[in-house]
Coordinates of C-alpha atoms in Angstrom, one line a residue:
M5 CA 12.5 17.2 -22.4
E6 CA 11.6 18.2 -25.9
D7 CA 12.0 14.6 -27.1
V8 CA 9.3 13.3 -24.7
K9 CA 5.9 13.0 -26.3
K10 CA 4.5 10.3 -24.0
V11 CA 5.0 8.9 -20.5
F12 CA 4.3 5.3 -19.6
V13 CA 4.3 4.3 -15.9
I14 CA 4.7 0.7 -14.7
G15 CA 3.3 0.5 -11.2
L16 CA 4.5 -2.6 -9.3
D17 CA 2.8 -2.6 -5.9
S18 CA 5.3 -3.3 -3.1
A19 CA 8.3 -3.9 -5.3
P20 CA 11.4 -3.6 -3.1
P21 CA 14.7 -2.2 -4.4
E22 CA 16.7 -5.2 -3.0
L23 CA 14.8 -7.6 -5.2
L24 CA 14.0 -5.6 -8.3
F25 CA 17.4 -3.9 -8.6
D26 CA 19.6 -6.6 -7.1
K27 CA 18.8 -10.2 -6.3
L28 CA 16.4 -11.0 -9.1
L29 CA 17.5 -8.5 -11.8
D30 CA 19.6 -11.0 -13.8
K31 CA 16.5 -13.1 -14.2
L32 CA 14.5 -10.2 -15.6
P33 CA 16.1 -9.3 -19.0
N34 CA 13.5 -6.8 -20.1
I35 CA 13.6 -4.8 -16.9
K36 CA 17.4 -5.0 -16.8
K37 CA 17.7 -3.7 -20.3
L38 CA 15.5 -0.8 -19.5
L39 CA 17.5 0.0 -16.3
E40 CA 20.7 0.1 -18.3
K41 CA 19.5 3.5 -19.7
S42 CA 17.6 4.7 -16.7
I43 CA 17.9 6.9 -13.6
Y44 CA 16.9 4.5 -10.8
G45 CA 17.1 3.6 -7.1
P46 CA 15.2 3.2 -3.9
M47 CA 12.3 5.6 -3.3
K48 CA 11.3 6.4 0.3
S49 CA 7.5 6.0 0.8
C50 CA 5.2 8.1 2.8
I51 CA 4.0 7.6 6.4
P52 CA 2.1 5.3 6.5
A53 CA 3.8 3.1 3.9
I54 CA 0.7 1.3 2.7
T55 CA -1.1 1.1 -0.7
I56 CA -3.8 3.5 0.3
P57 CA -2.8 6.4 0.6
A58 CA 0.7 5.9 -1.0
W59 CA -0.4 5.6 -4.6
M60 CA -2.4 8.8 -4.4
V61 CA 0.4 10.6 -2.4
M62 CA 2.6 9.7 -5.4
A63 CA 0.1 11.0 -8.0
T64 CA -0.8 14.2 -6.2
G65 CA 2.5 15.2 -4.5
K66 CA 0.4 15.7 -1.3
T67 CA 0.9 14.1 2.1
P68 CA -1.6 11.7 3.6
G69 CA -2.6 14.5 6.0
E70 CA -3.4 16.8 3.1
L71 CA -5.4 14.1 1.4
G72 CA -7.1 13.1 4.7
L73 CA -6.3 9.4 3.9
Y74 CA -4.5 7.4 6.5
G75 CA -5.2 3.9 5.3
F76 CA -8.0 1.7 3.9
R77 CA -10.3 2.1 6.9
H78 CA -11.0 5.3 8.9
R79 CA -12.9 5.9 12.1
K80 CA -15.9 8.2 11.8
K81 CA -15.8 11.3 14.0
E82 CA -17.4 11.1 17.4
T83 CA -17.7 7.3 17.3
Y84 CA -15.7 4.4 18.7
N85 CA -16.3 1.6 16.2
D86 CA -18.0 3.1 13.1
I87 CA -15.8 3.2 10.1
W88 CA -15.7 4.5 6.5
I89 CA -13.7 2.9 3.7
A90 CA -11.4 5.0 1.5
H91 CA -12.6 5.4 -2.1
S92 CA -11.9 7.6 -5.1
L93 CA -14.5 10.3 -4.2
M94 CA -12.6 11.1 -1.0
V95 CA -9.6 12.4 -3.1
K96 CA -10.0 16.1 -3.6
E97 CA -6.5 17.1 -4.6
K98 CA -5.4 17.2 -8.2
A99 CA -3.3 14.3 -9.5
V100 CA -0.8 14.3 -12.4
W101 CA -3.5 13.3 -14.9
D102 CA -5.7 16.2 -13.8
Y103 CA -3.0 18.7 -14.5
L104 CA -2.3 17.1 -17.8
G105 CA -6.0 17.1 -18.7
E106 CA -6.2 20.9 -18.1
V107 CA -3.7 21.4 -21.0
G108 CA -5.4 18.9 -23.3
K109 CA -3.3 15.8 -22.6
K110 CA -5.1 12.5 -22.5
S111 CA -4.5 9.8 -19.9
I112 CA -5.2 6.1 -19.5
L113 CA -5.2 4.7 -15.9
I114 CA -5.5 1.1 -14.9
G115 CA -5.8 0.0 -11.3
V116 CA -4.3 3.1 -9.6
P117 CA -5.7 3.1 -6.0
P118 CA -8.2 4.4 -5.0
S119 CA -10.0 4.6 -8.3
Y120 CA -13.4 3.1 -7.5
P121 CA -15.9 4.4 -8.2
P122 CA -14.5 5.6 -11.5
K123 CA -14.3 9.3 -11.8
P124 CA -14.3 11.2 -15.2
I125 CA -10.9 12.0 -16.6
K126 CA -9.7 13.2 -19.9
G127 CA -9.1 9.8 -21.3
H128 CA -9.9 6.3 -20.1
L129 CA -9.9 4.6 -16.6
V130 CA -10.2 1.1 -15.2
S131 CA -10.7 1.0 -11.5
C132 CA -8.5 -0.7 -8.8
F133 CA -8.5 -3.5 -6.3
I134 CA -11.2 -1.9 -4.1
T135 CA -13.8 -2.5 -6.8
P136 CA -16.4 -4.9 -5.4
D137 CA -16.5 -7.2 -8.4
A138 CA -17.0 -7.1 -12.2
S139 CA -20.8 -6.7 -12.0
V140 CA -20.5 -3.0 -11.1
N141 CA -19.4 -0.2 -13.5
Y142 CA -15.6 0.0 -13.2
T143 CA -14.6 2.1 -16.2
Y144 CA -14.7 5.6 -17.5
P145 CA -16.3 5.9 -19.9
K146 CA -18.8 3.2 -19.1
S147 CA -18.6 1.8 -22.6
L148 CA -15.0 0.7 -22.0
K149 CA -16.3 -2.1 -19.7
N150 CA -17.8 -3.9 -22.7
E151 CA -14.6 -3.6 -24.7
I152 CA -12.7 -5.2 -21.8
E153 CA -15.1 -8.0 -21.3
N154 CA -15.1 -8.8 -25.0
L155 CA -11.3 -8.9 -24.8
V156 CA -10.7 -11.0 -21.6
G157 CA -14.0 -12.0 -20.2
E158 CA -14.6 -11.3 -16.6
Y159 CA -11.9 -8.8 -15.5
I160 CA -10.1 -9.6 -12.2
F161 CA -9.3 -6.7 -9.8
D162 CA -7.7 -8.6 -7.0
V163 CA -7.1 -12.0 -5.5
V164 CA -8.0 -13.2 -2.0
F165 CA -4.5 -14.1 -0.8
R166 CA -5.1 -14.8 2.9
K167 CA -6.2 -18.4 2.4
D168 CA -4.7 -21.8 2.9
N169 CA -5.2 -23.0 -0.7
R170 CA -2.0 -21.5 -2.0
D171 CA -2.3 -23.4 -5.3
E172 CA -5.5 -21.5 -6.0
V173 CA -4.0 -18.2 -5.0
K174 CA -1.1 -18.8 -7.4
E175 CA -3.4 -19.8 -10.3
L176 CA -5.6 -16.7 -9.9
L177 CA -2.6 -14.4 -9.6
W178 CA -1.3 -15.6 -12.9
E179 CA -4.8 -15.3 -14.5
M180 CA -5.3 -11.8 -13.1
T181 CA -1.9 -10.5 -14.2
E182 CA -2.2 -11.9 -17.8
K183 CA -5.6 -10.4 -18.2
R184 CA -4.5 -7.1 -16.9
F185 CA -1.6 -6.9 -19.4
E186 CA -3.8 -7.9 -22.2
V187 CA -6.0 -5.0 -21.4
I188 CA -3.0 -2.7 -21.1
R189 CA -1.7 -3.7 -24.5
Y190 CA -5.2 -3.3 -26.1
L191 CA -5.5 0.3 -24.7
I192 CA -2.0 1.2 -25.8
Q193 CA -2.9 0.4 -29.3
E194 CA -6.6 1.3 -29.5
K195 CA -6.9 4.6 -27.5
E196 CA -5.2 8.0 -27.8
W197 CA -3.0 8.8 -24.8
D198 CA -0.2 11.0 -23.7
Y199 CA 0.1 9.6 -20.2
F200 CA -0.4 5.9 -19.3
Q201 CA -0.2 4.5 -15.8
F202 CA -1.1 1.1 -14.4
V203 CA -0.7 -0.6 -11.1
E204 CA -0.3 -4.4 -10.8
I205 CA -1.5 -5.4 -7.4
G206 CA -0.5 -9.0 -8.0
L207 CA 3.1 -8.4 -6.9
D208 CA 2.0 -7.3 -3.5
R209 CA -0.3 -10.3 -3.2
V210 CA 2.4 -12.8 -4.2
H211 CA 4.7 -11.3 -1.7
H212 CA 2.2 -11.5 1.2
A213 CA 1.0 -15.1 0.2
F214 CA 4.4 -16.7 -0.5
W215 CA 7.2 -14.8 1.4
K216 CA 7.8 -17.5 4.0
Y217 CA 8.3 -20.0 1.2
F218 CA 10.9 -17.8 -0.5
D219 CA 12.9 -16.0 2.2
K220 CA 15.4 -18.4 3.8
N221 CA 15.6 -16.0 6.8
H222 CA 11.9 -16.1 7.5
H223 CA 11.1 -17.7 10.9
L224 CA 8.6 -20.0 9.2
Y225 CA 10.7 -20.9 6.1
E226 CA 10.9 -24.6 5.3
P227 CA 13.7 -25.8 3.0
R228 CA 12.8 -27.3 -0.4
N229 CA 9.1 -26.5 -0.1
K230 CA 6.9 -26.6 -3.2
Y231 CA 6.4 -22.9 -3.3
E232 CA 10.0 -21.8 -3.0
D233 CA 10.1 -20.4 -6.5
V234 CA 6.6 -18.8 -6.8
I235 CA 7.9 -15.3 -6.1
P236 CA 10.8 -15.4 -8.6
E237 CA 8.5 -17.0 -11.2
Y238 CA 6.0 -14.2 -10.7
Y239 CA 8.7 -11.7 -11.3
K240 CA 9.6 -13.5 -14.5
L241 CA 6.0 -13.4 -15.5
L242 CA 6.0 -9.6 -14.9
D243 CA 9.2 -9.2 -16.9
K244 CA 7.8 -11.2 -19.8
E245 CA 4.6 -9.2 -19.9
I246 CA 6.5 -5.9 -19.5
G247 CA 8.8 -6.9 -22.4
K248 CA 5.8 -7.6 -24.7
T249 CA 4.3 -4.3 -23.7
L250 CA 7.5 -2.2 -24.2
K251 CA 7.6 -3.5 -27.8
L252 CA 4.4 -1.5 -28.5
L253 CA 6.0 1.8 -27.4
D254 CA 8.2 4.1 -29.4
L255 CA 11.0 4.5 -27.0
D256 CA 12.5 7.4 -29.1
E257 CA 9.6 9.6 -27.9
T258 CA 8.2 7.8 -24.8
A259 CA 9.6 8.0 -21.2
V260 CA 9.1 4.9 -19.1
A261 CA 9.0 4.8 -15.4
I262 CA 8.9 1.8 -13.0
V263 CA 7.6 2.7 -9.5
S264 CA 6.3 1.1 -6.4
D265 CA 4.4 2.5 -3.4
H266 CA 6.5 0.9 -0.7
G267 CA 8.7 -2.1 -0.3
I268 CA 8.3 -5.5 1.4
K269 CA 10.1 -7.6 4.0
A270 CA 9.6 -10.6 6.2
M271 CA 7.0 -10.4 8.9
K272 CA 8.5 -11.4 12.3
G273 CA 5.1 -11.9 13.8
A274 CA 2.0 -10.0 14.9
F275 CA 1.5 -8.1 18.1
A276 CA -1.9 -8.1 19.8
I277 CA -1.9 -4.4 20.6
N278 CA -5.3 -4.2 22.3
Q279 CA -4.4 -7.1 24.5
W280 CA -1.3 -5.2 25.5
L281 CA -3.3 -2.1 26.2
I282 CA -5.5 -4.1 28.5
E283 CA -2.5 -5.5 30.3
E284 CA -1.1 -2.0 30.8
G285 CA -4.4 -0.7 32.2
L286 CA -5.0 1.7 29.3
L287 CA -8.0 -0.2 27.9
K288 CA -10.6 -1.2 30.5
I289 CA -13.2 -3.9 29.8
K290 CA -16.2 -5.0 31.9
N291 CA -15.9 -8.7 30.8
P292 CA -12.3 -9.6 31.5
E293 CA -13.2 -13.3 31.9
I294 CA -13.7 -13.4 28.1
L295 CA -9.9 -13.2 27.6
K296 CA -9.6 -16.6 29.2
S297 CA -12.1 -18.3 26.8
G298 CA -9.4 -19.7 24.6
K299 CA -11.0 -18.2 21.6
Q300 CA -9.7 -15.5 19.2
L301 CA -11.6 -12.4 20.0
R302 CA -12.5 -9.4 17.9
F303 CA -12.5 -5.9 19.5
E304 CA -16.3 -5.9 19.1
D305 CA -16.5 -8.9 21.4
L306 CA -15.3 -6.7 24.3
D307 CA -17.6 -4.9 26.6
V308 CA -15.4 -1.8 26.8
D309 CA -15.7 0.5 29.9
W310 CA -15.3 3.7 28.0
N311 CA -15.6 5.7 31.2
K312 CA -12.3 4.3 32.4
T313 CA -10.5 3.7 29.0
I314 CA -7.6 5.9 28.0
A315 CA -6.6 4.3 24.6
W316 CA -7.5 1.6 22.1
A317 CA -6.0 0.5 18.8
W318 CA -6.5 -0.9 15.3
G319 CA -4.6 -3.7 13.7
G320 CA -2.9 -3.6 10.3
Y321 CA 0.6 -3.2 8.9
Y322 CA 1.0 -0.3 11.2
V323 CA -0.8 0.5 14.5
R324 CA -3.3 3.3 14.8
I325 CA -3.7 4.4 18.4
F326 CA -6.8 6.4 19.5
L327 CA -7.2 8.3 22.7
N328 CA -10.4 8.7 24.6
V329 CA -10.7 12.5 24.8
E330 CA -13.4 14.4 26.6
G331 CA -15.5 16.4 24.3
R332 CA -14.4 14.4 21.2
E333 CA -15.3 10.8 22.0
P334 CA -18.8 10.0 23.3
N335 CA -17.5 9.0 26.8
G336 CA -14.1 10.7 26.7
I337 CA -12.1 11.0 29.9
I338 CA -8.8 12.7 28.9
K339 CA -9.1 16.4 29.6
P340 CA -8.1 18.4 26.5
R341 CA -5.6 20.3 28.6
D342 CA -4.0 16.9 29.5
Y343 CA -4.0 15.6 25.9
D344 CA -0.3 16.2 25.1
K345 CA 0.9 14.9 28.4
V346 CA -1.2 11.7 28.2
R347 CA -0.2 11.1 24.6
D348 CA 3.5 11.5 25.4
E349 CA 3.1 9.0 28.2
V350 CA 1.4 6.4 26.1
A351 CA 3.9 6.9 23.3
E352 CA 6.7 6.3 25.7
M353 CA 5.1 3.1 26.9
I354 CA 4.7 1.9 23.3
R355 CA 8.3 2.7 22.5
G356 CA 9.3 0.6 25.5
I357 CA 7.7 -2.6 24.1
R358 CA 10.2 -5.3 23.7
G359 CA 10.2 -8.5 21.7
P360 CA 9.1 -11.9 22.8
N361 CA 12.6 -12.7 24.1
G362 CA 13.2 -9.4 25.7
E363 CA 15.0 -7.9 22.7
R364 CA 14.8 -4.2 22.0
W365 CA 12.6 -3.1 19.2
N366 CA 13.1 -0.1 16.9
T367 CA 9.6 1.1 17.3
K368 CA 8.6 4.5 15.8
V369 CA 5.7 6.6 17.0
F370 CA 4.5 9.4 14.8
Y371 CA 2.1 12.2 15.7
P372 CA 0.2 13.2 12.5
E373 CA 0.4 16.9 13.1
D374 CA 4.2 16.6 13.4
I375 CA 4.7 14.8 10.1
Y376 CA 2.1 16.5 7.9
P377 CA 1.7 20.2 7.2
I378 CA -2.1 19.8 7.8
T379 CA -4.2 16.9 9.0
K380 CA -7.5 16.7 7.3
G381 CA -10.1 14.0 7.9
D382 CA -10.3 11.4 10.7
K383 CA -6.7 11.0 11.8
P384 CA -5.5 8.7 14.6
D385 CA -3.8 10.2 17.6
M386 CA -0.7 8.1 17.0
M387 CA 0.7 6.1 14.1
V388 CA 3.1 3.3 15.2
Y389 CA 5.6 1.2 13.3
L390 CA 6.3 -1.8 15.6
D391 CA 10.0 -2.6 15.3
N392 CA 10.1 -0.5 12.3
L393 CA 7.2 -2.4 10.6
S394 CA 8.7 -5.8 11.2
W395 CA 5.8 -6.7 13.5
R396 CA 2.3 -6.4 12.2
S397 CA -0.4 -5.0 14.5
A398 CA -3.0 -7.6 15.4
G399 CA -6.4 -6.1 16.2
T400 CA -7.7 -9.3 17.7
L401 CA -6.9 -10.6 21.2
G402 CA -7.5 -13.5 23.7
Y403 CA -4.1 -15.1 23.4
D404 CA -1.7 -16.5 26.0
N405 CA 0.5 -13.6 25.2
P406 CA 0.4 -10.7 22.7
Y407 CA 3.2 -12.2 20.5
L408 CA 1.8 -14.2 17.5
L409 CA 4.0 -16.2 15.1
E410 CA 1.5 -15.6 12.3
N411 CA -0.9 -13.0 11.1
D412 CA -4.3 -13.1 13.0
T413 CA -6.5 -12.6 10.0
G414 CA -5.3 -15.4 7.7
P415 CA -2.0 -16.4 6.1
D416 CA 0.2 -13.4 5.5
D417 CA 4.0 -13.8 5.6
A418 CA 5.3 -10.3 4.8
V419 CA 5.0 -6.7 6.0
H420 CA 5.7 -3.4 4.3
S421 CA 9.0 -1.6 4.3
E422 CA 9.7 2.1 3.9
Y423 CA 11.5 2.0 0.5
G424 CA 10.0 1.2 -2.8
V425 CA 11.5 1.8 -6.2
F426 CA 11.6 4.6 -8.8
S427 CA 13.3 4.2 -12.2
L428 CA 12.9 6.5 -15.2
Y429 CA 14.1 6.0 -18.8
V430 CA 14.0 9.2 -20.9
P431 CA 14.6 9.2 -24.6
G432 CA 18.3 10.0 -25.3
M433 CA 19.7 8.4 -22.2
V434 CA 22.7 6.4 -22.9
K435 CA 23.7 5.1 -19.5
S436 CA 22.2 4.5 -16.1
K437 CA 22.5 6.6 -13.0
Q438 CA 21.6 5.5 -9.5
I439 CA 19.8 7.9 -7.1
T440 CA 17.6 7.9 -4.0
S441 CA 14.3 9.7 -4.2
T442 CA 11.1 10.1 -2.2
I443 CA 7.5 9.3 -3.1
Y444 CA 6.9 13.1 -3.3
D445 CA 9.4 13.4 -6.2
F446 CA 7.2 11.4 -8.6
A447 CA 4.6 14.0 -9.5
P448 CA 7.0 16.9 -10.1
T449 CA 9.2 14.6 -12.2
I450 CA 6.3 13.4 -14.4
L451 CA 5.0 17.0 -14.9
K452 CA 8.5 18.2 -15.8
L453 CA 8.6 15.6 -18.6
F454 CA 5.6 17.5 -20.0
G455 CA 7.2 20.9 -19.4
M456 CA 5.0 21.7 -16.4
E457 CA 5.7 22.8 -12.9
K458 CA 3.4 22.9 -9.9
P459 CA 3.9 23.9 -6.3
L460 CA 4.2 20.3 -5.0
R461 CA 6.1 18.9 -2.0
G462 CA 8.8 17.0 -3.8
R463 CA 11.4 17.8 -6.5
S464 CA 12.0 16.5 -10.0
I465 CA 14.8 13.9 -10.2
L466 CA 15.7 15.1 -13.7

């Protein structure tokens, strides 16, 4: 790796291998040209396959259990409904840029989740999509914020995509992405760096907002709709911006990676998991008449009888199941000695859930302590992929049946899939090579490019 002086990482949130490497590749000349001299292929994500914790799993080489991050929201210990939100200060493990900083290497990070509030690094940092808005400090050092605003005006971290006005969503996605790349190119040229990584969240948002208009196999697809080409056009925008950016790099001394935290696929529907738990007698409520009100209900609307409840759940791209354990929850009823037995019984019931037409689902139930070497923080008792993530978990309830054609918290047409992408161009490569990797291989690979090895979970793909 003696020819590698710098590493540039293009993070495309939720890019799936079947689109980036197959269906759309011929329309993406700059990415295609890079792949012609790259190692590339699908990359298996972590469990859970969601933005937080996946990007930090990638950067640290540590599992979600070791990080103590199982999603965006977490339940506070010894409570039923109190939550805390994941943020940068919760990450205690060293990331790639921390190891590099220890040997004097400088990094630039843009939008790598979770990076708000901004933490000091050896280099420069712009925080990610969890940043409240541009009024707060979102850079390290603080002075970088003024440079960004002088360059692009108000910086955009994210776009509200679960809204009916899709024209507005599209317009803001384009504006956000163009501003982000303008900042990227400015920092490439104006700051010293050895390692540069950015994450474009816009790709994830365009997938979620426009998938049913693009995917002819989606159950809500309408032929010849006005948004049919939005997703391909956004990929073309990314390719154009990436092409302009690559021209600023010396590819004789710079390795270039393209990576995503997970993939994407059509959402078949949402499943009202708490409604099902009530139907199965696992979640008991004192006001059952509210379920017949004809209104969408939040979990907080229920008067839960915790003295009789065995389990409750959270919605999201995967299901988090919590058990009501004596001595752990305020009104726990499951004896610790019965914990394993009860959990196995509930898990078997969940695996037996069938689809709306009686079809079998490929539902996966994970116990955190079985899939992670350690489980720090506030872990759920079970993590569930309904029909292998094809069905989203709806945390709301009050429906005629638990099967919903659409997302319960606003328009969202896609769900996550387990495989993202990883490609790597290294100076001197003359032809491509296809591989399959895991998210844990990223950190060892990047460190090896700099001649470093650390005791991390994955392996270098080089």
